Coordinates of C-alpha atoms and ligand atoms in Angstrom, one line a residue:
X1 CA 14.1 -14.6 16.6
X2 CA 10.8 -12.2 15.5
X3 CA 8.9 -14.5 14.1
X4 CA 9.8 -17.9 15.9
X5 CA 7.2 -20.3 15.9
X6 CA 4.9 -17.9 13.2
X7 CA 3.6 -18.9 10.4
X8 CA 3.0 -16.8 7.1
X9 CA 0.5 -17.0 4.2
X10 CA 1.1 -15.0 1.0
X11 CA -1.4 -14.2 -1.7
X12 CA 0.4 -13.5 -5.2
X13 CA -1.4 -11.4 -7.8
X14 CA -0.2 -10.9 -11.5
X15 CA 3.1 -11.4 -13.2
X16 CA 6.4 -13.1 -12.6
X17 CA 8.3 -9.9 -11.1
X18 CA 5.2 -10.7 -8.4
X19 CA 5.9 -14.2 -8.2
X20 CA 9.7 -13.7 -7.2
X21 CA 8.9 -10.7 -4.7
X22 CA 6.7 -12.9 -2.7
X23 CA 9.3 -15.6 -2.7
X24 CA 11.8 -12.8 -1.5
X25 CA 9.5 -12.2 1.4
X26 CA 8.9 -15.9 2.2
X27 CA 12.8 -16.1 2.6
X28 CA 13.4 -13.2 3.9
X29 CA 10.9 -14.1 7.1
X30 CA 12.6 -17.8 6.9
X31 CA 15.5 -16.0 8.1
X32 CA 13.8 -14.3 10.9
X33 CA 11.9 -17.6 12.3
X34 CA 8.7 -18.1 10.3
X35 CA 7.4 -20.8 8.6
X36 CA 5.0 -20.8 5.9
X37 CA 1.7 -21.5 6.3
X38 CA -0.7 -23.3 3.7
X39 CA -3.8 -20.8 4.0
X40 CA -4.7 -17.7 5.5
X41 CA -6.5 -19.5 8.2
X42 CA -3.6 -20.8 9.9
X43 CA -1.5 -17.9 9.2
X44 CA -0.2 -15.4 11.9
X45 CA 0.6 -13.0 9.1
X46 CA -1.2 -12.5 5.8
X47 CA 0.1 -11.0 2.9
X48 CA -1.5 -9.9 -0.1
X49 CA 1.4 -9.1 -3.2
X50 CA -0.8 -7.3 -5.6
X51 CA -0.9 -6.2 -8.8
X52 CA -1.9 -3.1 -10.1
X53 CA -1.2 -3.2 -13.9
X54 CA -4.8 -4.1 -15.3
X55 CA -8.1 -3.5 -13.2
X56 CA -9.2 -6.9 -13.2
X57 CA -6.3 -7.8 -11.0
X58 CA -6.8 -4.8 -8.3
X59 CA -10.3 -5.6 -8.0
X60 CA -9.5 -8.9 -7.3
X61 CA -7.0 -7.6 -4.5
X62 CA -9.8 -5.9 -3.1
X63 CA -12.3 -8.2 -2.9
X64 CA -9.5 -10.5 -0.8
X65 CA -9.2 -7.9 1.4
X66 CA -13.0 -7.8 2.1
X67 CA -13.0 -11.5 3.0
X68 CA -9.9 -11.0 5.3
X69 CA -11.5 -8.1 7.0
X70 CA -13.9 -10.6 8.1
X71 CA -11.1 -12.8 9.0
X72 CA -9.6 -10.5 11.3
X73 CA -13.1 -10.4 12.8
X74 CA -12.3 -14.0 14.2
X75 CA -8.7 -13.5 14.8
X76 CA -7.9 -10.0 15.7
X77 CA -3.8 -11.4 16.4
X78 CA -3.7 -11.9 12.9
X79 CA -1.6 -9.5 11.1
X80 CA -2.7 -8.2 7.4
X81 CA -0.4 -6.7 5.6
X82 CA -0.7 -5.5 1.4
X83 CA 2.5 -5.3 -0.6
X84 CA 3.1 -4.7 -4.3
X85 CA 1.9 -2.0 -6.8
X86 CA -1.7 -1.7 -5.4
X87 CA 0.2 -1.0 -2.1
X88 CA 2.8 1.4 -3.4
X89 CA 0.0 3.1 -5.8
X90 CA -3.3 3.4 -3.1
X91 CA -0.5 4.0 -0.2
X92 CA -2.4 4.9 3.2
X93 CA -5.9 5.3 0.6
X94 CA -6.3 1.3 1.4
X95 CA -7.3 2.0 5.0
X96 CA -10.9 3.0 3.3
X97 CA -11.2 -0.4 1.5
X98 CA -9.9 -2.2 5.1
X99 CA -10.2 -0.5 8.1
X100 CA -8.4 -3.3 9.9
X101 CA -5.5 -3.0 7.5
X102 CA -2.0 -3.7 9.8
X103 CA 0.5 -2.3 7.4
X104 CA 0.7 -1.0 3.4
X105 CA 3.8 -1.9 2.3
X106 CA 5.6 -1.1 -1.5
X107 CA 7.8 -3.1 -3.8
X108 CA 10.7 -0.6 -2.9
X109 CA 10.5 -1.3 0.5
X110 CA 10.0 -4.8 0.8
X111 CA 13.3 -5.6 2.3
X112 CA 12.3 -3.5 4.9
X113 CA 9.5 -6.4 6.0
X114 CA 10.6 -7.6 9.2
X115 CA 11.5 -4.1 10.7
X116 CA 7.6 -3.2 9.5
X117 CA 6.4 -5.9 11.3
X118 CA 8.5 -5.7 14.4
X119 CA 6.8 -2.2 14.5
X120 CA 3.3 -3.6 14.0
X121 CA 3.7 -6.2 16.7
X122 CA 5.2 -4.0 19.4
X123 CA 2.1 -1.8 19.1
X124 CA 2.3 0.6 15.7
X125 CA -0.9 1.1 14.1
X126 CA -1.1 1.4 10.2
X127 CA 2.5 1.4 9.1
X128 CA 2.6 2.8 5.8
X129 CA 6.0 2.3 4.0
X130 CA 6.1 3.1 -0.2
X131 CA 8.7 5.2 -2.1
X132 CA 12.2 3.8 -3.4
X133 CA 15.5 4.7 -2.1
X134 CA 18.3 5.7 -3.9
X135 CA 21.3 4.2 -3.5
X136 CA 22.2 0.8 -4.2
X137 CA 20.0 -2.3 -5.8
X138 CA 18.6 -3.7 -3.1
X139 CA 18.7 -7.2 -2.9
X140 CA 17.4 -10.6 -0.2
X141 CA 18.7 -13.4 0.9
X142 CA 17.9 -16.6 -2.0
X143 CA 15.3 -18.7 -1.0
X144 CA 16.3 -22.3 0.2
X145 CA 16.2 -25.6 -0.9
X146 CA 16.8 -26.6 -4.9
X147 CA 14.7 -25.9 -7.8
X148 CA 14.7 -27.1 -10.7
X149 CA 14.2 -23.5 -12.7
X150 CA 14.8 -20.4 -10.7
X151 CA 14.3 -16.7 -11.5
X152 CA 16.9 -13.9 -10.9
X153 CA 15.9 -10.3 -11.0
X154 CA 18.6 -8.3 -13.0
X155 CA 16.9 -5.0 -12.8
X156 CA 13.7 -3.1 -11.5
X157 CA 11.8 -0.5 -12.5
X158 CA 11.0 0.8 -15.8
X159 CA 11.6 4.2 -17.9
X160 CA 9.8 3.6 -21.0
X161 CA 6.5 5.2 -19.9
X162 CA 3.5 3.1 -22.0
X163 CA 1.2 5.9 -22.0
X164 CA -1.2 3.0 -20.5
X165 CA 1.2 1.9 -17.8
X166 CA 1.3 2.0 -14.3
X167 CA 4.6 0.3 -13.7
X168 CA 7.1 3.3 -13.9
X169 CA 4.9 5.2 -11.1
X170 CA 4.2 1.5 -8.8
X171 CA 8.5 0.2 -9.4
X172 CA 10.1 3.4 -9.9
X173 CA 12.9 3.8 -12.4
X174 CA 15.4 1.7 -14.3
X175 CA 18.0 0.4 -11.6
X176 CA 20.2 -2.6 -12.9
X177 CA 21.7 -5.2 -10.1
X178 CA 25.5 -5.6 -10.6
X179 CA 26.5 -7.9 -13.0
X180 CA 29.1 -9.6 -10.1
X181 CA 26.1 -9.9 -7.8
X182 CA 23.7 -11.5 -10.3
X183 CA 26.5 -14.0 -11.6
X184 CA 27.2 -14.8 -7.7
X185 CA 24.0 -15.8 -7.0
X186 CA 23.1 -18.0 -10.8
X187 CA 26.3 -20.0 -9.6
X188 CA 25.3 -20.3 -5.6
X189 CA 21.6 -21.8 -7.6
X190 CA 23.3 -23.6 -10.0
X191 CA 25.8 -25.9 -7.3
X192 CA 22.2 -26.1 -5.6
X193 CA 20.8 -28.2 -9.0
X194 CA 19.3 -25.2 -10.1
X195 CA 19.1 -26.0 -14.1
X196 CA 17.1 -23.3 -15.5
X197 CA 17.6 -19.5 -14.9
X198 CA 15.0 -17.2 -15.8
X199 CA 16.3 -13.6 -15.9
X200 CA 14.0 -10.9 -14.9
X201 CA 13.2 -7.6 -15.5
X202 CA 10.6 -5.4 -17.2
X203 CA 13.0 -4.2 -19.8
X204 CA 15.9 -6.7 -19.3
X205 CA 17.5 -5.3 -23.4
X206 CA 18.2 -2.6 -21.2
X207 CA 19.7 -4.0 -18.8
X208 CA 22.8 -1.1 -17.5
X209 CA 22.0 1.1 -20.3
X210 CA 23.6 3.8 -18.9
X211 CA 26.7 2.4 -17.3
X212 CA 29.6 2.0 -19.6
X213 CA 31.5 0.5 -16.7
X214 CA 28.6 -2.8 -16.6
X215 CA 28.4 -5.3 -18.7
X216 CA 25.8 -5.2 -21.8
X217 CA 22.5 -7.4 -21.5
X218 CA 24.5 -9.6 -24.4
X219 CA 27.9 -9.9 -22.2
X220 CA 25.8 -11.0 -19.5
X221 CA 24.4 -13.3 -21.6
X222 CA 27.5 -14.7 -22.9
X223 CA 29.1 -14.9 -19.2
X224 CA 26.2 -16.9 -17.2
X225 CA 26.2 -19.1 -20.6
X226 CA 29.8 -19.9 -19.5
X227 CA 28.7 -21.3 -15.8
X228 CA 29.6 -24.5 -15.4
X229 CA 26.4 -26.8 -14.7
X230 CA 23.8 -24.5 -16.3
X231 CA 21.6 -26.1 -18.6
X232 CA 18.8 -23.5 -19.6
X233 CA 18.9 -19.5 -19.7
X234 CA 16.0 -17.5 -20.6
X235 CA 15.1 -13.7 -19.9
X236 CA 11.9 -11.7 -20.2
X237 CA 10.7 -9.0 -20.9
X238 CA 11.9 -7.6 -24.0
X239 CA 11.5 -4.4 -25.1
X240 CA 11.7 -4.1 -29.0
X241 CA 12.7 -0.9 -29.1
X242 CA 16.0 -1.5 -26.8
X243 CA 16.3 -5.3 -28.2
X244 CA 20.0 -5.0 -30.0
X245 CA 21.2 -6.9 -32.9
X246 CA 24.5 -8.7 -30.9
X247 CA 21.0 -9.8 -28.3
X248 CA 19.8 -11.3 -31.3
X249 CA 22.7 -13.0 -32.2
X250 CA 23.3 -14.2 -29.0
X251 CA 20.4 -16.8 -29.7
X252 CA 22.8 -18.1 -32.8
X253 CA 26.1 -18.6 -30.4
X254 CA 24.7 -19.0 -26.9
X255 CA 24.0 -23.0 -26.4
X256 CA 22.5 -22.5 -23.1
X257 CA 19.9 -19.7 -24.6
X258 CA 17.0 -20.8 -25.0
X259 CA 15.4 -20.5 -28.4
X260 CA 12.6 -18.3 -26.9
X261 CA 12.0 -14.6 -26.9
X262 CA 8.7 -12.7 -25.4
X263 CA 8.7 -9.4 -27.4
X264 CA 5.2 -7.7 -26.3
X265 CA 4.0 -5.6 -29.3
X266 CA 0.8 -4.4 -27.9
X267 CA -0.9 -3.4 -31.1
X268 CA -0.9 -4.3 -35.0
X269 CA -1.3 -0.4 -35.8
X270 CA 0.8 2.8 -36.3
X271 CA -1.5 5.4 -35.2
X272 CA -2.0 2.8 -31.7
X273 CA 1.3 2.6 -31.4
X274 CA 2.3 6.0 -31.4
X275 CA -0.4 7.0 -29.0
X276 CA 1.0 4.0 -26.7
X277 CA 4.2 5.8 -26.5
X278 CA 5.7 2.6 -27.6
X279 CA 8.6 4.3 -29.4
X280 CA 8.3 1.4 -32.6
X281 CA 6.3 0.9 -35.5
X282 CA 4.7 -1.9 -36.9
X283 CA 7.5 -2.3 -39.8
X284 CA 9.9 -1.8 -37.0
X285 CA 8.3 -5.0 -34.9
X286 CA 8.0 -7.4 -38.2
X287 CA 11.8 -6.5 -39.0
X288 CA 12.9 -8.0 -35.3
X289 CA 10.6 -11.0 -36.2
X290 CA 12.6 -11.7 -39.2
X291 CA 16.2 -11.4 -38.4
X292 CA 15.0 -13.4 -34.9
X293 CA 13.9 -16.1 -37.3
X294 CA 16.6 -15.0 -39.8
X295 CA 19.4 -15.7 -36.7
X296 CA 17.1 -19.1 -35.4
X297 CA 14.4 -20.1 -37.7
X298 CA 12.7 -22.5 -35.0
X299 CA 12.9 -19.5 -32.8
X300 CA 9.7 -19.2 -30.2
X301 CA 8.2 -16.1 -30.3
X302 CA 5.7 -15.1 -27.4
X303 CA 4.1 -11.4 -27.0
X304 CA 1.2 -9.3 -25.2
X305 CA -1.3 -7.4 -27.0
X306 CA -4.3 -5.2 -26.5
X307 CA -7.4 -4.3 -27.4
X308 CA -9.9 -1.7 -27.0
X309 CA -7.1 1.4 -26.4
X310 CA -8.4 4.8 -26.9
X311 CA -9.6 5.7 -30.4
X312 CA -8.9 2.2 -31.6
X313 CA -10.5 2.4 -34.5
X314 CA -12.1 -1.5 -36.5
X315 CA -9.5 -0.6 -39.2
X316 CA -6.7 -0.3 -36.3
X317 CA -7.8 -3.7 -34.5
X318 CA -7.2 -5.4 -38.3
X319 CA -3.5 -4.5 -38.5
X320 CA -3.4 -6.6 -35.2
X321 CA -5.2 -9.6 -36.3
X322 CA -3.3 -9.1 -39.8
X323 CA -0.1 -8.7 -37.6
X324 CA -0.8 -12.0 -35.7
X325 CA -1.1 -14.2 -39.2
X326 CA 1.8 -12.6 -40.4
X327 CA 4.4 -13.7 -37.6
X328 CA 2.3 -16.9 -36.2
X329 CA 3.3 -16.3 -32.9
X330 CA 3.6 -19.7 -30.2
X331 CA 1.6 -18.1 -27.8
X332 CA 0.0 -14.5 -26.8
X333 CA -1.3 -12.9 -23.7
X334 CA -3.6 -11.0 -24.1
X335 CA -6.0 -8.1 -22.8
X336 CA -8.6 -5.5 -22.9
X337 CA -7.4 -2.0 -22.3
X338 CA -8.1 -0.8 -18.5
X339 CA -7.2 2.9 -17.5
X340 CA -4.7 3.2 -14.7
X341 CA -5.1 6.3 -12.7
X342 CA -2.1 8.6 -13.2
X343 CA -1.1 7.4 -17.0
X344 CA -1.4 9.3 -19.6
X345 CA -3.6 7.6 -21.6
X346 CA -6.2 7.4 -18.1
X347 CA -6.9 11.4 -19.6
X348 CA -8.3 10.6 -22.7
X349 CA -11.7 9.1 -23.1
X350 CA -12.0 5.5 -22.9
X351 CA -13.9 5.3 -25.7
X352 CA -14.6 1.7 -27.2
X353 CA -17.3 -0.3 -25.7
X354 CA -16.8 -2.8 -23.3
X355 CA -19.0 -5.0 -25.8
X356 CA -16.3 -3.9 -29.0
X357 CA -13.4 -5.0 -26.8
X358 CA -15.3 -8.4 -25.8
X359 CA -15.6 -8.9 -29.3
X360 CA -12.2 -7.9 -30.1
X361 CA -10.5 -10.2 -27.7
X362 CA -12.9 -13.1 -28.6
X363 CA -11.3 -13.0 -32.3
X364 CA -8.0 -12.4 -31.5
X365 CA -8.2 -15.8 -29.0
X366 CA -9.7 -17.5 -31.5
X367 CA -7.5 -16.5 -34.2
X368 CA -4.5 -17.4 -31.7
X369 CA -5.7 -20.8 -30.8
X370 CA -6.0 -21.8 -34.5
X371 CA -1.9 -20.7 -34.8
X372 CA -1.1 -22.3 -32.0
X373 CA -3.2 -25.9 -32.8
X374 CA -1.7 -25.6 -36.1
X375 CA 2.0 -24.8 -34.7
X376 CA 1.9 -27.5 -31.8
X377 CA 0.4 -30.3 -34.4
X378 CA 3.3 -29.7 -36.4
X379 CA 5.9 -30.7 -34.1
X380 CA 4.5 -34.3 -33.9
X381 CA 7.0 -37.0 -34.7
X382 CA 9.8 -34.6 -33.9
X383 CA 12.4 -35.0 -31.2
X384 CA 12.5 -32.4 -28.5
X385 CA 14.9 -31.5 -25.4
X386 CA 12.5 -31.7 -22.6
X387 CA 13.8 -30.6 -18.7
X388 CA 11.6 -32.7 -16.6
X389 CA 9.8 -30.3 -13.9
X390 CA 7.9 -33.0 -11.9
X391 CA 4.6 -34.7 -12.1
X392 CA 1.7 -33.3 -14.7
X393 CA -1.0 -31.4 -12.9
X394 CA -3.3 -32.0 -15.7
X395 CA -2.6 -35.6 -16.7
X396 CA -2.6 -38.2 -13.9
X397 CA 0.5 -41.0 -13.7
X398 CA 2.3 -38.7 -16.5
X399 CA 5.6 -36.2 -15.5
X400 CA 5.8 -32.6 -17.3
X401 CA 8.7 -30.9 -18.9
X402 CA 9.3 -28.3 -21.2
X403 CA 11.3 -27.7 -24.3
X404 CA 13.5 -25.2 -25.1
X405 CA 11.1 -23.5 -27.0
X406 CA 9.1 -23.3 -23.3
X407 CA 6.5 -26.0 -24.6
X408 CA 4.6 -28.0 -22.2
X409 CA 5.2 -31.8 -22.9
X410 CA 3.9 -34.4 -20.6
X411 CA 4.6 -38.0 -20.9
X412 CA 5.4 -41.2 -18.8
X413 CA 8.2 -41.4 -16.9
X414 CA 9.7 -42.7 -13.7
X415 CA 11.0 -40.1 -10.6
X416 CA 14.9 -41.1 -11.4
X417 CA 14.1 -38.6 -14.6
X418 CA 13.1 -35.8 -12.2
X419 CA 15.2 -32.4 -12.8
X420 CA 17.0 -33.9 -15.7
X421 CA 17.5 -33.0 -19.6
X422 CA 16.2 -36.1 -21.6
X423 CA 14.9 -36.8 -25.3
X424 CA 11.5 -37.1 -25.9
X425 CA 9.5 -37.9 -29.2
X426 CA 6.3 -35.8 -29.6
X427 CA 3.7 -38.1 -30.7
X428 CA 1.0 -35.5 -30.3
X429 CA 0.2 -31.4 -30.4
X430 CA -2.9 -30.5 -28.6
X431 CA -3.8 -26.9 -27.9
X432 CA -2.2 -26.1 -24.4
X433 CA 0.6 -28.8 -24.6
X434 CA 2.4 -31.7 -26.2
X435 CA 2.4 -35.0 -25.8
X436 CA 5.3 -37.2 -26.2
X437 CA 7.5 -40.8 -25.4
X438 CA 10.7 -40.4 -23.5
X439 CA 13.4 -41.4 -26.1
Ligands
LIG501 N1 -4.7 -2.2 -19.7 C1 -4.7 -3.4 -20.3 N2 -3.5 -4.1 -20.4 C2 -2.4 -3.5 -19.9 N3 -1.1 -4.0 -19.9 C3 -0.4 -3.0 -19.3 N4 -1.1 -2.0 -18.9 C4 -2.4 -2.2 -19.3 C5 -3.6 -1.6 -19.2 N5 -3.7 -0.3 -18.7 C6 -0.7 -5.2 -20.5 C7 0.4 -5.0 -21.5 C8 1.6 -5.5 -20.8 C9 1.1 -6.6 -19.9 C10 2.0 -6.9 -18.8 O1 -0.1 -6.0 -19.4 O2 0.1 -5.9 -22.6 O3 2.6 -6.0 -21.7
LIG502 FE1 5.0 -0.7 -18.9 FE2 6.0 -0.1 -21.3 FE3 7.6 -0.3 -19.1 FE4 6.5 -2.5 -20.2 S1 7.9 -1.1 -21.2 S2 6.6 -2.0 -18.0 S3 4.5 -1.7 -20.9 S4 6.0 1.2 -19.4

């Protein structure tokens, strides 16, 4: 086999679409011979998945690739390769940042790995492989071994065009996986003692849109809910824009759904919103929250937002904060504004001061950490479903879970718990997690 006896090191920037593509490409070199390898030092091949959706992100791509420049200084045999959106954005333009770059390699192409690297070793300099094909939805071989929660991509790309966003130029258009293919491989992860199923996409509400012969996002919903074994089903990202009333009410009927939904609304204010191309309004956004919470009252409700856009005015940046006390959401991720090169909104000037978005952030987090003190104290004494993960990272002799509503709980517990759905009393809410007593 290629890579018999190699060994592989991959460095993952950004989100969870990220996350799964470098597990893709772990498996996928499995298949050929390699082995992972623990850090880049031992490695025969280096990869670098980045991310190209905020600057602070790329920068950090390229500052890795400085230090592995030096690397290949010491160990010229080592091959460097850079995936993901930087990769499928910069293209052949990364050579300047690493002259001893091996290969540039996109997330359209990424099933295309071994052949790249084939090509590489047998003596090609500076592959350069980015675009997307048409054709079917490509997809890799399922990583070994059992997890406890696993993702499933259910479709790529993105149409929606964010006037800030870079993903519809890095991961192309909307192309949704067959519904047959993505319930084939939840049940081959389920019999594995896969429990929890995290379906991903970046607009998963609109998931087939345009193929009256797929199922909907809902009656894909309701048929992995009917897989015998599965305990847990979530899905993220939600659009609110394409995020249907029978989706909703799929969190009433579906007992495996999880009561959890991430519906980014990026901005508390009209005027933002419309220049964000985000094709909803404020009023629109606070209606979802309600029938959500109308449909599931203990509903967990998780969203991005950002500050400092173009022309975001003090009164603008209010309707956000006012927007945050009004729904109380569990948790939020959020940003300052970056321009991407190539987006629309990269044209117009970015005009609030890096000091005015500090500030902005800072209030926001500060307002958010009150709601979510205030939200996690509240469960105390409560009973909770908890799906133990493994052993806590941040507390020593205690195991980690989560509830349904995707809190963190830790408490003490033996290994024969491991993987399992138990009952846990919360005893205590602290900012970041929950603490608890197995029932
Ligand atoms: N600047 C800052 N944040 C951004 N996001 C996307 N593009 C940008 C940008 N140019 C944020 C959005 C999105 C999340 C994944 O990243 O909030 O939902
Ligand atoms: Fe980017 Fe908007 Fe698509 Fe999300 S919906 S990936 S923010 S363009």
């Amino acid at each position: 086999m290629a890579g018999a006896g190699k060994r592989v090191y991959i460095k993952t920037f950004g989100c969870q679409m990220n996350e799964h593509d470098s597990e893709q490409m772990l498996a996928l070199l499995t298949s050929h011979g390699y082995h992972g390898a623990t850090c880049p030092e031992e490695a025969d091949v280096i990869l670098v998945n980045t991310c190209a959706v905020r600057e602070k992100p790329e920068q950090k791509a390229y500052s890795i690739m400085g230090r592995l420049h030096q690397l290949k200084r010491d160990n010229p045999r080592a091959i460097v390769g850079i995936t993901g959106c930087v990769a499928e954005q910069r293209g052949e333009g990364l050579w300047d940042h690493m002259s001893s770059l091996d290969f540039v390699l996109g997330p359209g192409k990424i099933h295309r790995l071994p052949e790249v690297l084939h090509a590489v070793d047998t003596g090609g300099d500076g592959v350069c492989a980015t675009g997307f094909e048409d054709g079917p939805f490509v997809h890799l071989p399922l990583p070994r071994g059992c997890r406890v929660r696993a993702s499933v991509t259910i479709m790529q790309g993105c149409n929606n065009f964010c006037s800030y966003c870079i993903v519809p130029a890095v991961r192309g258009r909307e192309r949704s996986r067959p519904s047959k293919d993505v319930l084939a491989e939840i049940k081959s992860l389920v019999e594995q003692g896969t429990k929890e199923i995290l379906l991903l996409g970046q607009n998963v509400n609109a998931y087939a849109k345009h193929d009256p012969a797929e199922l909907t996002f809902p009656q894909l919903l309701a048929k992995i809910n009917a897989i015998p074994g599965i305990e847990r089903i979530r899905f993220t990202t939600s659009h609110p824009k394409d995020l249907t009333e029978e989706t909703i009410r799929s969190f009433g009927h579906l007992k495996r759904l999880c009561e959890h939904c991430h519906l980014p609304f990026q901005a508390g204010s009209n005027a933002v919103l419309e220049r964000m191309n985000r094709r909803h309004t404020r009023e629109d956004y606070l209606a979802l929250v309600q029938r959500l919470r109308e449909v599931v009252p203990h509903l967990s409700i998780t969203a991005d937002v950002m500050v400092g856009f173009p022309g975001e005015s003090e009164a603008d940046f209010s309707q956000t904060m006012e927007l945050m006390q009004v729904v109380e959401f569990d948790a939020l991720f959020s940003f300052k504004y970056s321009p991407r090169a190539g987006t629309r909104a990269a044209q117009w000037p970015d005009d609030i001061a890096p000091a005015a978005k500090q500030r902005r952030l800072e209030s926001l987090q500060v307002l958010q950490r009150e709601i979510t003190l205030k939200k996690n104290r509240r469960l105390a004494g409560e009973i909770k479903e908890v799906l133990v993960e493994g052993y806590s990272r941040h507390v020593p002799d205690q195991i980690m879970g989560r509830t349904r509503c995707n809190r963190i709980v830790n408490f003490a517990g033996g290994p024969d718990i491991m993987g399992k759905v138990v009952q846990v009393r919360i005893t205590e809410g602290l900012q970041n997690s929950l603490r608890g007593e197995l029932c």
